[in-house]
Tab-separated table of C-alpha atoms and ligand atoms in Angstrom:
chain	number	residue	atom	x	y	z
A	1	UNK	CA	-15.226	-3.146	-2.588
A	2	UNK	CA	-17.643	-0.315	-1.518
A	3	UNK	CA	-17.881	1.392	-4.479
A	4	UNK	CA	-20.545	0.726	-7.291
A	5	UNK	CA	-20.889	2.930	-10.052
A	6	UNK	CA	-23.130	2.867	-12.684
A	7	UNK	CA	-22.785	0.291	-15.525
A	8	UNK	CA	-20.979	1.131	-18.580
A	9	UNK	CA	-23.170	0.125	-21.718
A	10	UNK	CA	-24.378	-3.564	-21.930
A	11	UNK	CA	-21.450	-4.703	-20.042
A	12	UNK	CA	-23.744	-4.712	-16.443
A	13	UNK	CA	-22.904	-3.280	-13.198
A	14	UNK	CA	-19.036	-1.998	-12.873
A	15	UNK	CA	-17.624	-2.200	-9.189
A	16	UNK	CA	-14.321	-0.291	-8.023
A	17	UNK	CA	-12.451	0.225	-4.587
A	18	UNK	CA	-9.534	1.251	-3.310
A	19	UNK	CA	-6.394	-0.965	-1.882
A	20	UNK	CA	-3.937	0.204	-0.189
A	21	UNK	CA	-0.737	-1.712	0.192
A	22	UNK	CA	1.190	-1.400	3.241
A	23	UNK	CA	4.437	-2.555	4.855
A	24	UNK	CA	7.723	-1.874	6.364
A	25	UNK	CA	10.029	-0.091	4.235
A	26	UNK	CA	11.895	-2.427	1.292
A	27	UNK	CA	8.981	-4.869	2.037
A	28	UNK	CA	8.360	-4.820	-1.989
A	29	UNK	CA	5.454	-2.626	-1.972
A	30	UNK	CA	6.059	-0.737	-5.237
A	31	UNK	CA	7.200	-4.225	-6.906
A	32	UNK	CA	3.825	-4.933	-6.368
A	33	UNK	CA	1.537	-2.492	-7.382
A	34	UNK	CA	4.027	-1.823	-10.781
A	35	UNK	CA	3.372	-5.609	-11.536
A	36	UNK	CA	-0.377	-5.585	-10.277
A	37	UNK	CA	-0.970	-2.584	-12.765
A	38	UNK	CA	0.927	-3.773	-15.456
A	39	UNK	CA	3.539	-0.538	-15.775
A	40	UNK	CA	5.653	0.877	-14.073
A	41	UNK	CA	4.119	3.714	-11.979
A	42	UNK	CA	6.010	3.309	-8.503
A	43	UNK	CA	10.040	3.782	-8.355
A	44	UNK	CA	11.641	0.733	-7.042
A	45	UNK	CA	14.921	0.689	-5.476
A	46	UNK	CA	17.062	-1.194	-3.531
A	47	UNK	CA	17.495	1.711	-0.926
A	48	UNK	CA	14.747	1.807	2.006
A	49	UNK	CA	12.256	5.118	2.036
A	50	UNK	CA	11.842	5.666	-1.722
A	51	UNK	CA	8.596	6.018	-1.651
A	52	UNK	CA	8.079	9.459	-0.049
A	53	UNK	CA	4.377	9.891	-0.938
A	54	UNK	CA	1.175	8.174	-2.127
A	55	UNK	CA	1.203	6.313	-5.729
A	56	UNK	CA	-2.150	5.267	-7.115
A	57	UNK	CA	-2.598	2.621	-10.048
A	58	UNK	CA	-5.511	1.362	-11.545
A	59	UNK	CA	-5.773	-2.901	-12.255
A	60	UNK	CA	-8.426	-3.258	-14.527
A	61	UNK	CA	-10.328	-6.598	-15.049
A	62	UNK	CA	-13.155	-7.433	-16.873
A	63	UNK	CA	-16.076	-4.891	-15.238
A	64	UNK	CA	-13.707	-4.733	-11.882
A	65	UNK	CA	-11.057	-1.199	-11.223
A	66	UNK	CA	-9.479	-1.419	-8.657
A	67	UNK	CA	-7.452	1.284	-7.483
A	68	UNK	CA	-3.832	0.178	-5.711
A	69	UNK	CA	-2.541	2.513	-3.647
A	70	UNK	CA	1.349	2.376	-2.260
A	71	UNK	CA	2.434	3.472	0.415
A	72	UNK	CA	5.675	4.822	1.840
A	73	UNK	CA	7.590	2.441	3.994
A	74	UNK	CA	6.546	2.402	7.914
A	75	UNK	CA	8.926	2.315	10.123
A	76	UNK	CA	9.890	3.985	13.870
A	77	UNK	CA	10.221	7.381	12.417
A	78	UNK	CA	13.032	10.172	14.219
A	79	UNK	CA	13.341	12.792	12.112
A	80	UNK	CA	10.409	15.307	10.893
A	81	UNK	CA	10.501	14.112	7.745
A	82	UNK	CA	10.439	10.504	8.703
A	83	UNK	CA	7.631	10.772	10.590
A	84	UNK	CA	5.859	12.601	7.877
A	85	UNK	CA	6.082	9.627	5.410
A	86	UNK	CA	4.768	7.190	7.989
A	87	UNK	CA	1.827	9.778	8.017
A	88	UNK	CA	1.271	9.558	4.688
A	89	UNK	CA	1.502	5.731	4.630
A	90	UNK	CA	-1.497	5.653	7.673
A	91	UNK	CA	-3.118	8.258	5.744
A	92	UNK	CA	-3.501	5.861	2.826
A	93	UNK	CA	-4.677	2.840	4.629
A	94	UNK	CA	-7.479	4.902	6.735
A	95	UNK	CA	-8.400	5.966	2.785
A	96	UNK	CA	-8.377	2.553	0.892
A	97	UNK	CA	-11.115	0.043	1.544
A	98	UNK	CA	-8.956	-2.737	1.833
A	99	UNK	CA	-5.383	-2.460	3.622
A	100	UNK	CA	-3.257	-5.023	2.232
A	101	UNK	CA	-0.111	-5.401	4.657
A	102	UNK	CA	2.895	-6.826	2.621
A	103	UNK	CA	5.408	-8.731	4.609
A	104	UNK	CA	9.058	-10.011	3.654
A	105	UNK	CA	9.197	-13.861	3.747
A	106	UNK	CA	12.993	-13.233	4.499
A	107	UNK	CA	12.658	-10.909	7.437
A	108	UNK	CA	9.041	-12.591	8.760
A	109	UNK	CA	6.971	-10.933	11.227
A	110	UNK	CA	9.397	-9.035	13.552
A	111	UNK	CA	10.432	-5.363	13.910
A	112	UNK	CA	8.550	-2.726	11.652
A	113	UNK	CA	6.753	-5.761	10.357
A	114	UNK	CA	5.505	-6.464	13.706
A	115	UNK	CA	4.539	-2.838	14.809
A	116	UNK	CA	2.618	-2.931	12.026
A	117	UNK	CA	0.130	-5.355	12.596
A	118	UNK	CA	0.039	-4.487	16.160
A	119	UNK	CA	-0.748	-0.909	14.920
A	120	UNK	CA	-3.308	-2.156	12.566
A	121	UNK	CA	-5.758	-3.109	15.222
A	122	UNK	CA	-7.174	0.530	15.251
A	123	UNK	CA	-7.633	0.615	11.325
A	124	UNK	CA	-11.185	0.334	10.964
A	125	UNK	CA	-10.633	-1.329	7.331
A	126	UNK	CA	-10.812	-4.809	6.178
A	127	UNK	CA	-7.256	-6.204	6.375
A	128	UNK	CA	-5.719	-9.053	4.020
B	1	GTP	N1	13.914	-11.191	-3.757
B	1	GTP	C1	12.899	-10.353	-3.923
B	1	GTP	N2	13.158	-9.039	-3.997
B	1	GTP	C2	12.101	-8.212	-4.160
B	1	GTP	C3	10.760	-8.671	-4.224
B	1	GTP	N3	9.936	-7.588	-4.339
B	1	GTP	C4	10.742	-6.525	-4.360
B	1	GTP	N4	12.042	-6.888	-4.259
B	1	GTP	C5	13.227	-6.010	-4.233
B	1	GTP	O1	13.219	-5.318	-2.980
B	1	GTP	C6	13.704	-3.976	-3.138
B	1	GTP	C7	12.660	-2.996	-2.614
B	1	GTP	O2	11.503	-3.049	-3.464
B	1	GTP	P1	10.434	-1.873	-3.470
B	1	GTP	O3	9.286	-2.372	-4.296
B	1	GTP	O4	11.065	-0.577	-3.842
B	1	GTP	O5	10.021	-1.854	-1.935
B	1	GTP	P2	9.048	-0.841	-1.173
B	1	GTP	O6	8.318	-1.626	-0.130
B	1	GTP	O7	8.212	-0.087	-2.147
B	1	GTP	O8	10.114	0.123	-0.469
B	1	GTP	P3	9.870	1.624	0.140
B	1	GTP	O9	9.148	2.428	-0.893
B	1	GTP	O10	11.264	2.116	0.371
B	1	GTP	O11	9.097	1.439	1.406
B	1	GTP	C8	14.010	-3.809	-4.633
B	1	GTP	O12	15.397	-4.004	-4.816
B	1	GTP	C9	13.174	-4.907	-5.285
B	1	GTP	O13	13.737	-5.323	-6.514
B	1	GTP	C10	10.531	-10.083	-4.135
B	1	GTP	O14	9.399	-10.564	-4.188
B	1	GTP	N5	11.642	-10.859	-3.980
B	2	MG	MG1	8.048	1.902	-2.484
């Protein structure tokens, strides 16, 4: 986490950063950050590309924020507004301090999965 900011009370130092979670589309991205936060912030569907833009939530624990952010789908995008999302989703891991690449334990690491992490070489970020 890169971010400290100064400490609230008597409570000491608070620390915050930004995650971003990434992963083929369907992966279970939004599942994630809805249960991470605690609410439901992110739609989740069954459908693939329903998360069109960036969704933040903030996990709070003990003197810790930190600040989820999901990410549409990535995927080999053809039309203009396909390859807008995908974007977006890069956009969001270049932001976050952290990318956090989710992967289906059904599909494993092959197709957009794969492209992925071959992708993620030139993200300067720490990577889990
Ligand atoms: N079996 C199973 N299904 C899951 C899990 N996580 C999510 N799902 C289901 O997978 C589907 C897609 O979940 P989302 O969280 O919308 O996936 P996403 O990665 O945000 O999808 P996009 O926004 O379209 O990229 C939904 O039907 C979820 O209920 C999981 O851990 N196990
Ligand atoms: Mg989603």
């Amino acid at each position: 986490m890169s971010e400290d900011v100064p400490a609230a009370g008597a409570q000491g130092e608070t620390r915050s950063g930004f995650v971003a979670l990434i992963g083929a589309p369907n992966a279970g991205k939004s599942t994630l950050l809805n249960q991470l936060v605690g609410a439901k912030v992110s739609i989740v569907t069954h459908k693939v590309q329903t998360t069109r833009a960036i969704v933040r939530g903030i996990a709070t624990h003990e003197n810790a924020q930190i600040v989820f952010i999901d990410t549409p789908g990535i995927f080999n995008p053809r039309r203009t507004l396909d390859r807008a999302m995908v974007t977006t989703a890069w956009g969001g891991a270049k932001d976050a301090d952290i990318v956090a690449l989710l992967i289906d334990a059904e599909r494993g690491i092959k197709g957009d999965a794969a492209a992925i992490l071959e992708k993620l070489r030139d993200v300067a970020q720490p990577k889990s």
